[in-house]
Tab-separated table of C-alpha atoms in Angstrom:
chain	number	residue	atom	x	y	z
A	1	MET	CA	-33.422	2.507	-24.408
A	2	TYR	CA	-34.149	5.548	-22.245
A	3	LEU	CA	-31.715	8.285	-21.259
A	4	GLY	CA	-31.664	10.164	-17.955
A	5	LEU	CA	-29.664	13.397	-17.680
A	6	ASP	CA	-29.003	14.767	-14.193
A	7	LEU	CA	-27.421	18.213	-13.837
A	8	GLY	CA	-25.907	18.202	-10.364
A	9	THR	CA	-23.773	20.768	-8.585
A	10	SER	CA	-20.540	18.828	-9.130
A	11	GLY	CA	-21.294	17.303	-12.536
A	12	VAL	CA	-23.686	16.035	-15.182
A	13	LYS	CA	-24.570	12.347	-15.250
A	14	ALA	CA	-25.982	10.606	-18.301
A	15	LEU	CA	-27.567	7.209	-17.605
A	16	LEU	CA	-28.849	4.650	-20.115
A	17	MET	CA	-31.675	2.310	-19.082
A	18	ASP	CA	-33.380	-0.375	-21.144
A	19	ALA	CA	-37.117	-1.001	-21.403
A	20	GLY	CA	-36.920	-3.435	-18.490
A	21	GLN	CA	-35.339	-0.679	-16.332
A	22	THR	CA	-31.923	-2.343	-16.234
A	23	ILE	CA	-29.106	0.210	-16.200
A	24	VAL	CA	-26.894	-0.296	-19.248
A	25	GLY	CA	-24.231	2.353	-18.745
A	26	SER	CA	-23.460	5.913	-17.685
A	27	GLY	CA	-21.209	8.839	-18.463
A	28	HIS	CA	-20.098	11.869	-16.501
A	29	GLY	CA	-18.911	15.428	-16.992
A	30	SER	CA	-17.427	17.451	-14.134
A	31	LEU	CA	-18.422	20.909	-12.898
A	32	GLU	CA	-16.879	23.433	-10.523
A	33	VAL	CA	-18.562	26.023	-8.307
A	34	SER	CA	-17.343	29.633	-8.219
A	35	ARG	CA	-17.497	31.471	-4.886
A	36	PRO	CA	-16.351	35.036	-5.715
A	37	HIS	CA	-17.597	36.460	-2.400
A	38	PRO	CA	-18.629	34.989	0.975
A	39	GLY	CA	-22.089	33.449	0.677
A	40	TRP	CA	-21.993	33.460	-3.128
A	41	SER	CA	-22.217	30.298	-5.233
A	42	GLU	CA	-22.305	30.460	-9.036
A	43	GLN	CA	-21.809	28.420	-12.207
A	44	ASN	CA	-21.524	29.341	-15.871
A	45	PRO	CA	-24.455	27.720	-17.708
A	46	ASP	CA	-22.183	27.097	-20.709
A	47	ASP	CA	-20.268	24.694	-18.473
A	48	TRP	CA	-23.472	22.652	-18.012
A	49	ILE	CA	-23.634	22.156	-21.774
A	50	ARG	CA	-19.943	21.235	-21.907
A	51	ALA	CA	-20.360	18.709	-19.066
A	52	CYS	CA	-23.471	17.231	-20.709
A	53	GLU	CA	-21.559	16.868	-23.996
A	54	GLU	CA	-18.768	15.075	-22.114
A	55	ALA	CA	-21.188	12.719	-20.372
A	56	ILE	CA	-22.961	11.782	-23.593
A	57	ALA	CA	-19.666	11.446	-25.487
A	58	GLU	CA	-18.563	8.918	-22.850
A	59	LEU	CA	-21.790	6.972	-23.378
A	60	LYS	CA	-21.414	7.140	-27.146
A	61	ALA	CA	-17.886	5.744	-26.902
A	62	SER	CA	-18.922	2.835	-24.683
A	63	HIS	CA	-22.500	2.127	-25.839
A	64	PRO	CA	-23.073	3.556	-29.337
A	65	LYS	CA	-25.745	1.041	-30.372
A	66	GLN	CA	-27.703	1.473	-27.149
A	67	LEU	CA	-27.521	5.274	-27.425
A	68	ALA	CA	-28.863	5.012	-30.959
A	69	ALA	CA	-31.838	3.033	-29.598
A	70	VAL	CA	-32.985	5.750	-27.151
A	71	LYS	CA	-36.737	6.421	-27.426
A	72	GLY	CA	-37.196	8.874	-24.536
A	73	ILE	CA	-35.122	11.307	-22.464
A	74	GLY	CA	-35.748	12.622	-18.954
A	75	LEU	CA	-34.134	15.584	-17.183
A	76	SER	CA	-33.243	16.171	-13.557
A	77	GLY	CA	-31.319	19.003	-11.996
A	78	GLN	CA	-30.178	21.050	-9.055
A	79	MET	CA	-33.061	23.250	-7.989
A	80	HIS	CA	-33.597	26.993	-7.449
A	81	GLY	CA	-30.812	28.287	-9.714
A	82	ALA	CA	-31.499	31.639	-11.418
A	83	THR	CA	-30.446	31.334	-15.059
A	84	LEU	CA	-31.129	34.669	-16.751
A	85	LEU	CA	-31.455	35.017	-20.527
A	86	ASP	CA	-31.930	38.047	-22.766
A	87	ALA	CA	-34.261	38.271	-25.759
A	88	GLY	CA	-31.691	36.475	-27.928
A	89	ALA	CA	-31.414	33.588	-25.408
A	90	LYS	CA	-27.955	34.790	-24.383
A	91	VAL	CA	-26.944	34.161	-20.753
A	92	LEU	CA	-26.752	37.500	-18.944
A	93	ARG	CA	-24.688	36.508	-15.891
A	94	PRO	CA	-23.450	33.382	-14.073
A	95	CYS	CA	-26.286	31.305	-12.608
A	96	ILE	CA	-26.902	32.014	-8.916
A	97	LEU	CA	-27.094	28.534	-7.354
A	98	TRP	CA	-29.299	26.881	-4.742
A	99	ASN	CA	-26.741	27.276	-1.934
A	100	ASP	CA	-26.102	30.982	-2.577
A	101	THR	CA	-27.284	33.124	0.344
A	102	ARG	CA	-26.602	36.672	-0.914
A	103	SER	CA	-30.324	37.423	-1.247
A	104	HIS	CA	-31.179	36.943	2.437
A	105	VAL	CA	-32.390	40.538	2.797
A	106	GLU	CA	-34.624	40.244	-0.263
A	107	ALA	CA	-35.883	36.834	0.886
A	108	ALA	CA	-36.896	38.244	4.254
A	109	ALA	CA	-38.725	41.098	2.553
A	110	LEU	CA	-40.672	38.760	0.271
A	111	ASP	CA	-41.409	36.373	3.133
A	112	ALA	CA	-42.905	39.275	5.084
A	113	ASP	CA	-45.519	39.531	2.326
A	114	PRO	CA	-48.180	37.023	3.487
A	115	ARG	CA	-49.142	36.147	-0.088
A	116	PHE	CA	-45.938	34.165	-0.605
A	117	ARG	CA	-46.465	31.661	2.205
A	118	LYS	CA	-50.189	31.480	1.450
A	119	LEU	CA	-49.750	30.618	-2.238
A	120	THR	CA	-46.463	28.676	-2.240
A	121	GLY	CA	-46.886	26.856	1.077
A	122	ASN	CA	-43.262	27.667	1.902
A	123	ILE	CA	-41.030	30.189	3.555
A	124	VAL	CA	-39.192	32.319	0.993
A	125	PHE	CA	-35.674	31.007	1.569
A	126	PRO	CA	-32.602	32.926	0.341
A	127	GLY	CA	-31.719	29.936	-1.847
A	128	PHE	CA	-35.017	30.101	-3.759
A	129	THR	CA	-35.215	31.797	-7.147
A	130	ALA	CA	-37.525	34.772	-6.574
A	131	PRO	CA	-35.324	36.564	-4.013
A	132	LYS	CA	-32.335	36.116	-6.339
A	133	LEU	CA	-34.187	38.079	-9.008
A	134	ALA	CA	-35.003	40.722	-6.416
A	135	TRP	CA	-31.284	40.886	-5.563
A	136	VAL	CA	-30.363	41.260	-9.241
A	137	LYS	CA	-32.900	44.067	-9.607
A	138	ASN	CA	-31.452	45.849	-6.564
A	139	ASN	CA	-27.762	45.270	-7.315
A	140	GLU	CA	-27.477	44.681	-11.067
A	141	PRO	CA	-30.331	46.759	-12.526
A	142	GLY	CA	-28.775	46.759	-15.999
A	143	VAL	CA	-28.886	42.955	-16.039
A	144	PHE	CA	-32.430	42.858	-14.673
A	145	ALA	CA	-33.657	45.223	-17.381
A	146	LYS	CA	-32.486	42.772	-20.062
A	147	VAL	CA	-34.072	39.637	-18.548
A	148	ALA	CA	-36.405	38.025	-21.082
A	149	LYS	CA	-36.550	34.505	-19.577
A	150	VAL	CA	-35.749	32.981	-16.195
A	151	LEU	CA	-34.915	29.282	-16.372
A	152	LEU	CA	-33.994	26.687	-13.787
A	153	PRO	CA	-30.723	24.841	-14.492
A	154	LYS	CA	-32.140	21.650	-16.029
A	155	ASP	CA	-34.520	23.730	-18.143
A	156	PHE	CA	-31.553	25.623	-19.603
A	157	LEU	CA	-30.285	22.217	-20.728
A	158	ARG	CA	-33.757	21.549	-22.169
A	159	LEU	CA	-33.556	24.810	-24.144
A	160	TRP	CA	-30.262	23.630	-25.648
A	161	LEU	CA	-31.674	20.145	-26.310
A	162	THR	CA	-35.030	21.206	-27.765
A	163	GLY	CA	-35.061	24.947	-28.435
A	164	GLU	CA	-38.072	25.357	-26.118
A	165	HIS	CA	-38.681	27.208	-22.827
A	166	ILE	CA	-40.486	24.592	-20.699
A	167	SER	CA	-40.378	23.623	-17.033
A	168	GLU	CA	-42.378	21.307	-14.774
A	169	MET	CA	-44.068	21.402	-11.391
A	170	SER	CA	-41.543	19.917	-8.942
A	171	ASP	CA	-38.647	22.213	-9.864
A	172	SER	CA	-40.858	25.279	-10.343
A	173	ALA	CA	-42.310	24.777	-6.855
A	174	GLY	CA	-38.917	25.877	-5.500
A	175	THR	CA	-38.976	29.302	-7.125
A	176	SER	CA	-41.457	31.072	-4.773
A	177	TRP	CA	-43.513	31.964	-7.865
A	178	LEU	CA	-45.636	28.812	-8.160
A	179	ASP	CA	-49.093	28.396	-6.659
A	180	VAL	CA	-48.132	24.949	-5.358
A	181	GLY	CA	-51.656	23.814	-4.523
A	182	LYS	CA	-53.029	24.773	-7.948
A	183	ARG	CA	-49.830	23.807	-9.850
A	184	ARG	CA	-49.556	26.996	-11.908
A	185	TRP	CA	-47.562	30.226	-11.977
A	186	SER	CA	-48.928	32.964	-9.726
A	187	ALA	CA	-49.211	36.248	-11.613
A	188	GLU	CA	-49.573	37.946	-8.233
A	189	LEU	CA	-46.245	36.658	-6.890
A	190	LEU	CA	-44.426	37.318	-10.152
A	191	ALA	CA	-45.666	40.895	-10.089
A	192	ALA	CA	-44.311	41.266	-6.550
A	193	THR	CA	-40.826	40.768	-8.038
A	194	SER	CA	-41.495	42.963	-11.109
A	195	LEU	CA	-41.909	39.974	-13.447
A	196	ASP	CA	-44.743	38.354	-15.385
A	197	GLU	CA	-45.589	34.992	-16.940
A	198	ASP	CA	-44.025	35.974	-20.274
A	199	LYS	CA	-40.638	35.727	-18.581
A	200	MET	CA	-41.382	32.226	-17.258
A	201	PRO	CA	-41.221	28.911	-19.142
A	202	SER	CA	-44.486	27.106	-19.868
A	203	LEU	CA	-45.394	24.360	-17.387
A	204	VAL	CA	-46.093	20.626	-17.769
A	205	GLU	CA	-46.179	17.664	-15.397
A	206	GLY	CA	-42.908	15.784	-14.980
A	207	THR	CA	-44.308	12.730	-16.780
A	208	ALA	CA	-45.465	14.707	-19.837
A	209	LYS	CA	-43.664	15.383	-23.112
A	210	ALA	CA	-41.810	18.685	-22.989
A	211	GLY	CA	-39.982	19.174	-26.252
A	212	ALA	CA	-38.109	16.926	-28.676
A	213	LEU	CA	-34.413	16.419	-29.373
A	214	ARG	CA	-33.057	18.770	-32.039
A	215	GLY	CA	-31.775	17.163	-35.223
A	216	GLU	CA	-28.330	18.755	-34.943
A	217	LEU	CA	-27.640	17.103	-31.579
A	218	ALA	CA	-29.253	13.832	-32.595
A	219	SER	CA	-26.953	13.633	-35.609
A	220	LYS	CA	-23.870	14.387	-33.513
A	221	TRP	CA	-24.716	11.681	-30.956
A	222	GLY	CA	-25.936	9.042	-33.388
A	223	MET	CA	-29.510	9.277	-32.102
A	224	GLN	CA	-32.895	9.798	-33.717
A	225	ALA	CA	-34.160	13.352	-34.119
A	226	GLY	CA	-37.444	14.202	-32.433
A	227	ILE	CA	-37.020	11.911	-29.411
A	228	PRO	CA	-39.506	13.137	-26.758
A	229	ILE	CA	-38.027	14.753	-23.673
A	230	ALA	CA	-40.022	14.466	-20.456
A	231	GLY	CA	-40.821	17.379	-18.191
A	232	GLY	CA	-38.539	15.675	-15.677
A	233	ALA	CA	-38.027	16.837	-12.109
A	234	GLY	CA	-35.944	18.713	-9.607
A	235	ASP	CA	-33.169	16.524	-8.267
A	236	ASN	CA	-34.919	15.356	-5.107
A	237	ALA	CA	-38.224	14.551	-6.805
A	238	ALA	CA	-36.267	12.731	-9.529
A	239	SER	CA	-34.410	10.718	-6.886
A	240	ALA	CA	-37.790	9.893	-5.370
A	241	CYS	CA	-38.951	8.552	-8.738
A	242	GLY	CA	-35.763	6.490	-8.909
A	243	MET	CA	-36.348	5.167	-5.400
A	244	GLY	CA	-40.066	4.542	-5.872
A	245	THR	CA	-40.802	7.148	-3.174
A	246	VAL	CA	-44.038	8.255	-4.771
A	247	GLY	CA	-46.763	6.834	-2.497
A	248	GLU	CA	-48.195	8.235	0.723
A	249	GLY	CA	-45.833	7.746	3.678
A	250	HIS	CA	-42.839	6.564	1.651
A	251	ALA	CA	-39.634	8.384	2.597
A	252	PHE	CA	-35.909	8.545	1.983
A	253	VAL	CA	-32.931	10.212	3.596
A	254	SER	CA	-30.374	11.551	1.136
A	255	LEU	CA	-26.763	11.981	2.226
A	256	GLY	CA	-25.423	14.108	-0.602
A	257	THR	CA	-23.732	17.508	-0.709
A	258	SER	CA	-26.826	18.710	1.077
A	259	GLY	CA	-29.049	16.449	3.137
A	260	VAL	CA	-32.723	15.773	2.527
A	261	LEU	CA	-35.421	13.969	4.486
A	262	PHE	CA	-38.069	13.421	1.807
A	263	ALA	CA	-41.649	12.203	2.269
A	264	ALA	CA	-44.223	11.648	-0.490
A	265	ASN	CA	-47.783	12.923	0.035
A	266	ALA	CA	-51.083	12.244	-1.725
A	267	ALA	CA	-52.329	15.723	-0.817
A	268	TYR	CA	-51.023	19.267	-0.503
A	269	LEU	CA	-50.028	19.704	3.172
A	270	PRO	CA	-48.290	23.054	3.640
A	271	ASN	CA	-46.873	24.174	6.964
A	272	PRO	CA	-44.323	26.887	6.213
A	273	ALA	CA	-43.780	27.777	9.869
A	274	SER	CA	-41.928	24.466	10.307
A	275	ALA	CA	-39.400	25.434	7.577
A	276	VAL	CA	-40.320	22.214	5.774
A	277	HIS	CA	-40.444	22.479	1.985
A	278	THR	CA	-43.827	21.507	0.510
A	279	PHE	CA	-43.450	21.023	-3.247
A	280	CYS	CA	-45.242	19.398	-6.158
A	281	HIS	CA	-43.988	15.899	-6.934
A	282	ALA	CA	-42.948	14.895	-10.452
A	283	LEU	CA	-46.090	12.748	-10.811
A	284	PRO	CA	-49.492	14.403	-11.382
A	285	ASN	CA	-51.686	15.028	-8.327
A	286	THR	CA	-48.914	14.218	-5.872
A	287	TRP	CA	-46.848	16.456	-3.602
A	288	HIS	CA	-43.943	15.944	-1.251
A	289	GLN	CA	-42.395	17.449	1.841
A	290	MET	CA	-38.699	17.854	2.544
A	291	GLY	CA	-36.569	18.833	5.439
A	292	VAL	CA	-33.349	20.217	3.958
A	293	ILE	CA	-29.924	20.672	5.575
A	294	LEU	CA	-27.370	22.564	3.521
A	295	SER	CA	-24.143	20.728	4.472
A	296	ALA	CA	-24.361	16.932	4.796
A	297	THR	CA	-21.436	15.195	3.059
A	298	ASP	CA	-20.110	18.734	2.571
A	299	SER	CA	-19.419	18.744	6.320
A	300	LEU	CA	-17.362	15.554	6.113
A	301	ASN	CA	-15.619	16.815	2.965
A	302	TRP	CA	-14.711	20.004	4.827
A	303	LEU	CA	-13.128	17.972	7.642
A	304	SER	CA	-11.395	15.818	5.049
A	305	GLU	CA	-9.843	18.846	3.404
A	306	ILE	CA	-8.492	20.416	6.568
A	307	SER	CA	-7.264	17.096	8.034
A	308	GLY	CA	-5.633	15.866	4.839
A	309	LYS	CA	-7.429	12.502	5.059
A	310	GLY	CA	-9.962	11.157	2.583
A	311	ALA	CA	-13.591	11.117	3.703
A	312	GLY	CA	-13.675	7.317	3.440
A	313	ASP	CA	-10.487	7.072	5.511
A	314	LEU	CA	-11.987	9.287	8.202
A	315	THR	CA	-15.119	7.165	8.578
A	316	ALA	CA	-13.061	3.955	8.415
A	317	GLU	CA	-11.194	5.072	11.545
A	318	LEU	CA	-14.485	4.766	13.451
A	319	GLY	CA	-15.102	1.140	12.480
A	320	GLU	CA	-18.679	-0.091	12.141
A	321	THR	CA	-19.677	-0.370	15.812
A	322	LEU	CA	-21.628	2.700	16.894
A	323	LYS	CA	-20.096	4.601	19.788
A	324	ALA	CA	-21.762	6.734	22.417
A	325	PRO	CA	-21.459	10.475	21.722
A	326	SER	CA	-18.180	11.759	23.151
A	327	GLY	CA	-19.397	15.131	24.408
A	328	VAL	CA	-17.952	16.944	21.384
A	329	THR	CA	-20.816	18.447	19.367
A	330	PHE	CA	-20.702	19.685	15.788
A	331	LEU	CA	-23.214	22.080	14.244
A	332	PRO	CA	-23.151	21.479	10.454
A	333	TYR	CA	-24.126	25.023	9.510
A	334	LEU	CA	-21.152	25.701	7.226
A	335	SER	CA	-23.279	27.738	4.806
A	336	GLY	CA	-26.273	28.544	6.991
A	337	GLU	CA	-29.266	26.260	7.450
A	338	ARG	CA	-32.756	25.776	6.082
A	339	THR	CA	-34.798	23.310	8.149
A	340	PRO	CA	-35.743	24.174	10.848
A	341	HIS	CA	-33.989	27.520	11.278
A	342	ASN	CA	-34.198	29.363	7.933
A	343	ASP	CA	-30.973	31.111	8.915
A	344	SER	CA	-28.472	32.103	6.224
A	345	ALA	CA	-26.149	33.831	8.712
A	346	ILE	CA	-25.577	30.994	11.205
A	347	ARG	CA	-22.258	29.164	10.893
A	348	GLY	CA	-20.958	25.836	12.115
A	349	SER	CA	-19.035	25.068	15.269
A	350	PHE	CA	-17.367	22.423	17.377
A	351	THR	CA	-18.050	22.586	21.116
A	352	GLY	CA	-16.743	20.456	23.941
A	353	LEU	CA	-13.208	20.119	22.554
A	354	ALA	CA	-10.505	18.848	24.917
A	355	HIS	CA	-6.885	17.666	24.730
A	356	GLU	CA	-8.123	14.135	24.103
A	357	SER	CA	-10.317	15.174	21.166
A	358	SER	CA	-8.655	13.176	18.419
A	359	ARG	CA	-9.317	13.292	14.707
A	360	ALA	CA	-11.620	10.300	15.089
A	361	VAL	CA	-13.603	12.133	17.777
A	362	LEU	CA	-14.059	15.091	15.420
A	363	THR	CA	-15.193	12.762	12.635
A	364	GLN	CA	-17.665	11.108	14.982
A	365	ALA	CA	-19.016	14.524	15.994
A	366	VAL	CA	-19.456	15.554	12.340
A	367	LEU	CA	-21.431	12.401	11.539
A	368	GLU	CA	-23.554	12.849	14.663
A	369	GLY	CA	-24.137	16.539	13.913
A	370	VAL	CA	-25.523	15.729	10.474
A	371	ALA	CA	-27.633	12.919	12.008
A	372	PHE	CA	-29.080	15.365	14.541
A	373	ALA	CA	-29.813	17.856	11.741
A	374	PHE	CA	-31.898	15.096	10.126
A	375	ARG	CA	-33.637	14.640	13.487
A	376	ASP	CA	-34.532	18.344	13.363
A	377	SER	CA	-36.093	17.707	9.947
A	378	LEU	CA	-38.016	14.707	11.282
A	379	GLU	CA	-39.462	16.866	14.056
A	380	ALA	CA	-40.386	19.549	11.511
A	381	LEU	CA	-42.116	16.993	9.255
A	382	ALA	CA	-44.128	15.789	12.250
A	383	LYS	CA	-45.296	19.363	12.876
A	384	ALA	CA	-46.337	19.522	9.221
A	385	GLY	CA	-48.533	16.443	9.647
A	386	THR	CA	-46.250	13.709	8.274
A	387	THR	CA	-45.314	10.699	10.389
A	388	LEU	CA	-42.615	8.322	9.153
A	389	THR	CA	-42.102	4.700	10.162
A	390	ARG	CA	-38.869	3.999	8.225
A	391	VAL	CA	-36.635	5.611	5.621
A	392	THR	CA	-34.436	4.408	2.755
A	393	ALA	CA	-30.883	5.771	2.517
A	394	ILE	CA	-29.434	7.151	-0.712
A	395	GLY	CA	-26.500	9.379	-1.671
A	396	GLY	CA	-22.738	9.078	-1.421
A	397	GLY	CA	-22.647	9.325	2.370
A	398	SER	CA	-24.858	6.233	2.656
A	399	ARG	CA	-21.803	4.096	1.878
A	400	SER	CA	-20.786	4.595	5.520
A	401	ARG	CA	-22.560	2.008	7.672
A	402	TYR	CA	-21.448	3.909	10.763
A	403	TRP	CA	-23.182	7.042	9.539
A	404	LEU	CA	-26.370	5.130	8.755
A	405	LYS	CA	-26.349	3.591	12.247
A	406	ALA	CA	-25.971	7.069	13.728
A	407	ILE	CA	-28.883	8.352	11.633
A	408	ALA	CA	-31.106	5.393	12.521
A	409	THR	CA	-30.393	5.932	16.216
A	410	ALA	CA	-30.849	9.709	16.033
A	411	LEU	CA	-34.169	9.338	14.180
A	412	GLY	CA	-35.375	6.315	16.137
A	413	LEU	CA	-36.330	4.747	12.780
A	414	PRO	CA	-35.070	1.773	10.747
A	415	VAL	CA	-32.945	2.794	7.778
A	416	ASP	CA	-33.232	0.542	4.717
A	417	ILE	CA	-30.300	0.082	2.343
A	418	PRO	CA	-31.402	-0.654	-1.227
A	419	ALA	CA	-29.928	-3.578	-3.118
A	420	ASP	CA	-26.977	-2.788	-5.347
A	421	GLY	CA	-27.896	-0.380	-8.079
A	422	ASP	CA	-28.135	3.249	-9.013
A	423	PHE	CA	-31.509	4.620	-7.930
A	424	GLY	CA	-30.622	8.289	-7.951
A	425	ALA	CA	-31.825	11.304	-9.877
A	426	ALA	CA	-30.496	10.209	-13.291
A	427	PHE	CA	-32.332	6.886	-12.976
A	428	GLY	CA	-35.508	8.687	-11.928
A	429	ALA	CA	-35.115	11.004	-14.928
A	430	ALA	CA	-34.774	7.989	-17.242
A	431	ARG	CA	-37.979	6.560	-15.740
A	432	LEU	CA	-39.766	9.834	-16.471
A	433	GLY	CA	-38.411	9.670	-20.022
A	434	LEU	CA	-39.884	6.187	-20.391
A	435	ILE	CA	-43.286	7.336	-19.096
A	436	ALA	CA	-43.380	10.372	-21.396
A	437	ALA	CA	-42.384	8.318	-24.441
A	438	THR	CA	-44.676	5.320	-23.866
A	439	GLY	CA	-47.587	6.590	-21.772
A	440	ALA	CA	-46.870	3.896	-19.161
A	441	ASP	CA	-48.532	4.045	-15.729
A	442	PRO	CA	-46.178	6.138	-13.520
A	443	LEU	CA	-46.862	4.003	-10.443
A	444	ALA	CA	-46.060	0.828	-12.380
A	445	VAL	CA	-42.761	2.319	-13.537
A	446	CYS	CA	-41.641	4.095	-10.336
A	447	THR	CA	-41.375	1.041	-8.095
A	448	ALA	CA	-39.110	0.675	-5.068
A	449	PRO	CA	-35.877	-1.347	-5.248
A	450	ASP	CA	-35.327	-4.484	-3.217
A	451	THR	CA	-33.932	-3.896	0.265
A	452	ASP	CA	-30.442	-5.312	0.805
A	453	ALA	CA	-30.322	-4.660	4.556
A	454	SER	CA	-32.075	-2.712	7.289
A	455	ILE	CA	-30.274	-0.874	10.052
A	456	GLU	CA	-32.225	-0.658	13.292
A	457	PRO	CA	-31.701	2.072	15.883
A	458	ASP	CA	-29.178	1.062	18.557
A	459	ALA	CA	-31.461	0.702	21.571
A	460	ALA	CA	-28.523	0.556	23.988
A	461	LEU	CA	-27.362	4.003	22.844
A	462	GLY	CA	-30.816	5.560	22.478
A	463	GLY	CA	-30.595	7.421	25.780
A	464	ALA	CA	-27.092	8.741	25.103
A	465	TYR	CA	-28.147	9.913	21.668
A	466	ALA	CA	-31.246	11.607	23.103
A	467	GLU	CA	-29.072	13.515	25.584
A	468	ALA	CA	-26.602	14.472	22.848
A	469	TYR	CA	-29.462	15.690	20.666
A	470	GLN	CA	-30.687	17.964	23.453
A	471	ARG	CA	-27.161	19.434	23.727
A	472	TYR	CA	-27.205	19.919	19.972
A	473	ARG	CA	-30.592	21.650	20.103
A	474	ALA	CA	-29.445	23.987	22.882
A	475	LEU	CA	-26.383	25.106	20.951
A	476	TYR	CA	-28.150	26.811	18.041
A	477	PRO	CA	-29.637	29.692	20.084
A	478	ALA	CA	-26.391	30.001	22.045
A	479	ILE	CA	-24.221	30.188	18.927
A	480	ARG	CA	-26.742	32.424	17.178
A	481	ALA	CA	-26.580	34.892	20.031
A	482	VAL	CA	-22.836	35.461	19.502
A	483	THR	CA	-22.816	35.361	15.685
A	484	ALA	CA	-25.825	37.574	14.905
């Protein structure tokens, strides 16, 4: 058996997979996000441990013999979080999460230093880790003075699991401290934020061994001590391993809390001006590009909360037949936006509202707005040298066929729906655990699932969607002009 642990924003998932890559069972532990001030987003790292304990306890209760047979563990996690430890490995403050935008001033200052884009291949976004440390230095100097280690969220779990400070390439590429082309920490960039390599974890590839399970935890869970733990991956690269999106030109669209258009690359192809993320992949000698939108299913969940109707009920009101855009346009910038705008201050909006704008019309506009945000990412990927011919849909929002039809039509690309199964980040982490434990060929392990169905763009609505997308594109500068 192989165990995948995925530390998400809303919870920790523990997934058991056998040697034939059949999923045996899973457990879950819930997490909450604290937002003490506008633009802030934090979690207590101790809660990650508690949620992981809950997820594994659920697995132990339902599959004790299979848990005892685990031979390898893989880790996945939310990216960019700044987890700050003192010399005694004590957490100094709540972790500043990926969707926290407080460090926008510091991010702009670092991004103005040409070394960052040159070495990382990316804009320095406010959500990345380096500007968060700059913010801590400027606003919490007493905390900054005590920082002995900076860990990403999943690597804090690794420290608890193994006692070691280790990270890997895909997650570390999102810190703004990694030389992404050379796959190593940049002493130059660390120095620009008053840090050095001693405060960073050591680095391995995602498929390599990166610590072993401590005896105390193994005994508690009925597992063997010393089980190898893989380097693992950031959540999107782990999902790509789960989806088999590891070869040149393979791509997926993820409809989760945030939205991702992910493309695998066989070479390092940076183009930071497009606001596309160019990161190391979890497999050696591979990279990937991502267009990232900050509020995908979060946009629908927001509408659900204020309308008092469940997200599934809202999409059900639309049926499955795609409708022409109504003229109501939604900008999904509820917490700013990354691709293509790199704008932490922009906020969302509805435009074109009228007396006849029903709840269903608002739902339709939200789904279309997220679809058009993915179209922005597709355009940005094209500018970065990546052309896609089709994408596979993953994430909770992909349960809505209407939404997938809207995305296919907005992108002008077929959207494949994988056969039943869980191919997300926890599954990808389990695959990396298998590779690290057995030395198996990563490409032989990280294969793509069967396709259950393909959704083609609606040719009859292509023109209407193109017009609606142009309205959508025109709104950002207009809204920005009155919210700056």
